[in-house]
Amino acid sequence: MIDVKHLSKSFGDNLVLDDISEHIFPGEKVVIIGPSGSGKSTFLRCLNLLETPTSGVITFDGAEITHPKADINAIRRQMGMVFQHFNLFPNMTIRKNITLAPVQTKLMSQAEADEEAAALLRRVGLEEKADAWPAQLSGGQKQRIAIVRALAMKPKVLLFDEPTSALDPEMVGEVLEVMKELAREGMTMVVVTHEMGFAREVGTRVLFMDGGKIVEQDEPHAFFAHPKEPRTVEFLSKVL
Amino acid sequence: MPTPFTDWLYNFPPVKWLNALGPRFYASFVEADRWKLYLKGLGVTFQITIAAISLGLALGLLVAMVRTAHDQQLPGRRNPLLGLVNAVCKVYTTVIRGTPMMVQILIWNFVVFSTRNKILVGMVAMGINAGAYISEIIRGGLMSVDPGQSEAGRSLGLSYADTMRFIVIPQAFKNILPSMGNELVTLFKDTSLVNAIGAAEMTYYASRIGGKTYDYMPPLLIIAAIYLVFVMGLTWLQGRLERRLRQSDRR
């Protein structure tokens, strides 16, 4: 589904991603873990071109998105993204946050989008917040809305950039619950996270990144039970 | 009944000076219906201010858009035409902000235009000057919006233009408003500079009245008070508007 070939990214002299090749298959839930500065967020942000790769080729559903003539907007419509800091639009109500993109990109009429927003909000238990403003919501509620906002575009894949890192501990559960449900429904997901429990329970594959490279990867049970690389063992011993 | 004491008192310099103030202000304001000249000048001052702020807003918006769009292009997808226009905009803001407004007004009057309509020259000179400052105000406002906001918009597949229109500009507006108010106040006061090329605004009439009555102090104090009153009014309005915008934050 997403094919990455020889992806490198540097900021100035700082090489953040070092020749990464990887493939993400439909229905996979890929969890990316690693220490800070390992390049995991940059890798995720390259997948929908929020960061421009320095070199390498990324293909999504057969279309080369790193091609200079590629229609980035059309590709991004099919790849939802959820951010660490939610990034809800504070100048709009929750309903408007959710319906803006589907309506402006002519995916739906305003009426259809309103209906879709109501249905999605019901799914995450926030239907009564449709007319609220982002500033009135808790962090956990904001992140659930952010997920709904991404889902409203009916994406083929969802990218999560540390979705629970900015939350109070007691709010992490409600967000993970929504993500688990999405996973059960078969959504393709790429998740950068520090939640090892989530990686173990939901992931179909765990990638461990360090120093701009994917050091080790495996299905979660084997990955956590028998890590092979010394760097992985060291990291896991600190976080588990 | 004059006595030696009252004679002394009336001739005591501070008292004598104060005593003459009334007639001096009378001569500068009431006599020969001179107050009408202040009003006429104030009208022209307003005209220049409004024309200049309109021209400045249009220019400033355009320049700010070009420069922001240029800076936010993806590397490897740069548009050469935009690069050229951006360079022109940069020269414009640098030259205008790097030279005195007075010199600019004189150049517009003596070098560029050869018209007797000095008010029009004043409007153009001040509008083009304001545009450079306003473009920087707007650009600063756009840049002050959290980059995560436009990333969220773009990640949903919205175009750059839609992201600016629905997400970034509405949030930038609140940050822009205070500096924009200051710019309007500055512009209003600086219209007095076009007096130098003979545009008949309020300061021009004040010095004409001073020349006629051989007494410059009263007309200058009068126009100073008029400028002050309007600036205080504008500042008050600005404060009210900002308070109202802030309230919407606490929803």
Short mmCIF file of N, CA and C in Angstrom, two decimals, chain A residues 62-122:
data_model
loop_
_atom_site.label_atom_id
_atom_site.label_comp_id
_atom_site.label_asym_id
_atom_site.label_seq_id
_atom_site.Cartn_x
_atom_site.Cartn_y
_atom_site.Cartn_z
N GLY A 62 0.29 2.72 -5.77
CA GLY A 62 0.77 2.76 -7.15
C GLY A 62 1.14 4.15 -7.66
N ALA A 63 0.81 5.20 -6.89
CA ALA A 63 1.15 6.55 -7.35
C ALA A 63 2.39 7.03 -6.63
N GLU A 64 3.33 7.56 -7.39
CA GLU A 64 4.58 8.02 -6.78
C GLU A 64 4.36 9.41 -6.17
N ILE A 65 4.27 9.47 -4.85
CA ILE A 65 3.91 10.76 -4.24
C ILE A 65 5.10 11.70 -4.15
N THR A 66 6.31 11.17 -4.26
CA THR A 66 7.48 12.05 -4.22
C THR A 66 7.79 12.66 -5.58
N HIS A 67 7.01 12.27 -6.61
CA HIS A 67 7.21 12.85 -7.94
C HIS A 67 6.83 14.33 -7.91
N PRO A 68 7.64 15.21 -8.53
CA PRO A 68 7.35 16.65 -8.45
C PRO A 68 5.97 17.03 -8.99
N LYS A 69 5.41 16.22 -9.88
CA LYS A 69 4.12 16.58 -10.46
C LYS A 69 2.95 15.89 -9.76
N ALA A 70 3.23 15.13 -8.72
CA ALA A 70 2.16 14.40 -8.03
C ALA A 70 1.18 15.39 -7.38
N ASP A 71 -0.11 15.03 -7.37
CA ASP A 71 -1.13 15.87 -6.76
C ASP A 71 -1.16 15.56 -5.26
N ILE A 72 -0.39 16.31 -4.50
CA ILE A 72 -0.25 16.02 -3.07
C ILE A 72 -1.59 16.07 -2.35
N ASN A 73 -2.41 17.07 -2.71
CA ASN A 73 -3.68 17.22 -2.00
C ASN A 73 -4.56 15.99 -2.17
N ALA A 74 -4.61 15.47 -3.40
CA ALA A 74 -5.44 14.29 -3.66
C ALA A 74 -4.92 13.09 -2.87
N ILE A 75 -3.59 12.97 -2.76
CA ILE A 75 -3.02 11.84 -2.02
C ILE A 75 -3.29 11.98 -0.53
N ARG A 76 -3.15 13.20 -0.02
CA ARG A 76 -3.35 13.41 1.42
C ARG A 76 -4.79 13.14 1.83
N ARG A 77 -5.73 13.33 0.90
CA ARG A 77 -7.13 13.06 1.23
C ARG A 77 -7.35 11.60 1.61
N GLN A 78 -6.45 10.73 1.12
CA GLN A 78 -6.62 9.31 1.39
C GLN A 78 -5.76 8.84 2.55
N MET A 79 -4.98 9.77 3.13
CA MET A 79 -4.12 9.42 4.26
C MET A 79 -4.44 10.35 5.41
N GLY A 80 -5.18 9.86 6.40
CA GLY A 80 -5.50 10.73 7.54
C GLY A 80 -4.30 10.84 8.45
N MET A 81 -4.24 11.95 9.20
CA MET A 81 -3.14 12.08 10.16
C MET A 81 -3.66 12.62 11.48
N VAL A 82 -3.16 12.03 12.56
CA VAL A 82 -3.52 12.48 13.91
C VAL A 82 -2.24 12.94 14.59
N PHE A 83 -2.28 14.16 15.15
CA PHE A 83 -1.06 14.79 15.67
C PHE A 83 -0.97 14.67 17.19
N GLN A 84 0.25 14.82 17.68
CA GLN A 84 0.47 14.79 19.13
C GLN A 84 -0.33 15.90 19.83
N HIS A 85 -0.32 17.09 19.23
CA HIS A 85 -0.99 18.22 19.87
C HIS A 85 -2.37 18.49 19.26
N PHE A 86 -3.01 17.48 18.77
CA PHE A 86 -4.40 17.49 18.27
C PHE A 86 -4.59 18.40 17.06
N ASN A 87 -4.13 19.68 17.20
CA ASN A 87 -4.27 20.65 16.11
C ASN A 87 -5.70 20.78 15.62
N LEU A 88 -6.65 20.78 16.57
CA LEU A 88 -8.02 21.15 16.17
C LEU A 88 -8.01 22.63 15.82
N PHE A 89 -8.95 23.04 14.98
CA PHE A 89 -9.01 24.45 14.58
C PHE A 89 -9.80 25.22 15.62
N PRO A 90 -9.14 26.09 16.41
CA PRO A 90 -9.83 26.73 17.54
C PRO A 90 -10.89 27.73 17.09
N ASN A 91 -10.85 28.13 15.83
CA ASN A 91 -11.81 29.13 15.36
C ASN A 91 -13.08 28.50 14.79
N MET A 92 -13.26 27.21 15.00
CA MET A 92 -14.46 26.54 14.46
C MET A 92 -15.06 25.63 15.52
N THR A 93 -16.36 25.39 15.40
CA THR A 93 -16.99 24.41 16.28
C THR A 93 -16.49 23.03 15.90
N ILE A 94 -16.80 22.05 16.77
CA ILE A 94 -16.38 20.68 16.51
C ILE A 94 -16.96 20.19 15.18
N ARG A 95 -18.24 20.49 14.96
CA ARG A 95 -18.86 20.03 13.72
C ARG A 95 -18.13 20.58 12.51
N LYS A 96 -17.81 21.88 12.59
CA LYS A 96 -17.12 22.53 11.47
C LYS A 96 -15.71 21.95 11.29
N ASN A 97 -15.05 21.66 12.41
CA ASN A 97 -13.73 21.02 12.34
C ASN A 97 -13.79 19.74 11.52
N ILE A 98 -14.87 18.97 11.76
CA ILE A 98 -14.97 17.67 11.10
C ILE A 98 -15.42 17.80 9.65
N THR A 99 -16.31 18.74 9.39
CA THR A 99 -16.93 18.78 8.05
C THR A 99 -16.17 19.68 7.07
N LEU A 100 -15.28 20.53 7.56
CA LEU A 100 -14.61 21.49 6.67
C LEU A 100 -13.95 20.81 5.47
N ALA A 101 -13.09 19.83 5.77
CA ALA A 101 -12.33 19.21 4.67
C ALA A 101 -13.22 18.42 3.70
N PRO A 102 -14.11 17.54 4.20
CA PRO A 102 -14.94 16.80 3.24
C PRO A 102 -15.79 17.73 2.35
N VAL A 103 -16.25 18.85 2.92
CA VAL A 103 -17.09 19.75 2.13
C VAL A 103 -16.23 20.54 1.14
N GLN A 104 -15.11 21.09 1.62
CA GLN A 104 -14.28 21.92 0.74
C GLN A 104 -13.64 21.11 -0.38
N THR A 105 -13.36 19.83 -0.12
CA THR A 105 -12.75 19.02 -1.18
C THR A 105 -13.83 18.35 -2.04
N LYS A 106 -15.09 18.71 -1.78
CA LYS A 106 -16.24 18.23 -2.57
C LYS A 106 -16.43 16.73 -2.46
N LEU A 107 -15.96 16.16 -1.35
CA LEU A 107 -16.20 14.74 -1.10
C LEU A 107 -17.66 14.54 -0.71
N MET A 108 -18.22 15.51 0.01
CA MET A 108 -19.61 15.41 0.48
C MET A 108 -20.25 16.79 0.42
N SER A 109 -21.58 16.81 0.43
CA SER A 109 -22.28 18.08 0.61
C SER A 109 -22.27 18.40 2.10
N GLN A 110 -22.61 19.64 2.44
CA GLN A 110 -22.61 20.01 3.87
C GLN A 110 -23.57 19.11 4.64
N ALA A 111 -24.72 18.80 4.06
CA ALA A 111 -25.70 17.97 4.77
C ALA A 111 -25.16 16.57 5.00
N GLU A 112 -24.56 15.99 3.96
CA GLU A 112 -23.98 14.65 4.10
C GLU A 112 -22.88 14.66 5.16
N ALA A 113 -22.05 15.69 5.10
CA ALA A 113 -20.92 15.78 6.04
C ALA A 113 -21.41 15.93 7.47
N ASP A 114 -22.48 16.72 7.65
CA ASP A 114 -23.05 16.88 8.99
C ASP A 114 -23.54 15.54 9.53
N GLU A 115 -24.18 14.78 8.65
CA GLU A 115 -24.70 13.49 9.05
C GLU A 115 -23.55 12.54 9.42
N GLU A 116 -22.52 12.55 8.56
CA GLU A 116 -21.34 11.73 8.80
C GLU A 116 -20.67 12.11 10.12
N ALA A 117 -20.57 13.44 10.36
CA ALA A 117 -19.94 13.92 11.59
C ALA A 117 -20.73 13.43 12.80
N ALA A 118 -22.07 13.51 12.71
CA ALA A 118 -22.90 13.06 13.84
C ALA A 118 -22.69 11.58 14.10
N ALA A 119 -22.63 10.80 13.02
CA ALA A 119 -22.46 9.35 13.17
C ALA A 119 -21.10 9.03 13.80
N LEU A 120 -20.06 9.72 13.32
CA LEU A 120 -18.72 9.47 13.85
C LEU A 120 -18.60 9.90 15.30
N LEU A 121 -19.22 11.05 15.62
CA LEU A 121 -19.16 11.54 17.00
C LEU A 121 -19.87 10.56 17.94
N ARG A 122 -20.97 9.96 17.45
CA ARG A 122 -21.70 8.98 18.26
C ARG A 122 -20.78 7.79 18.54
#
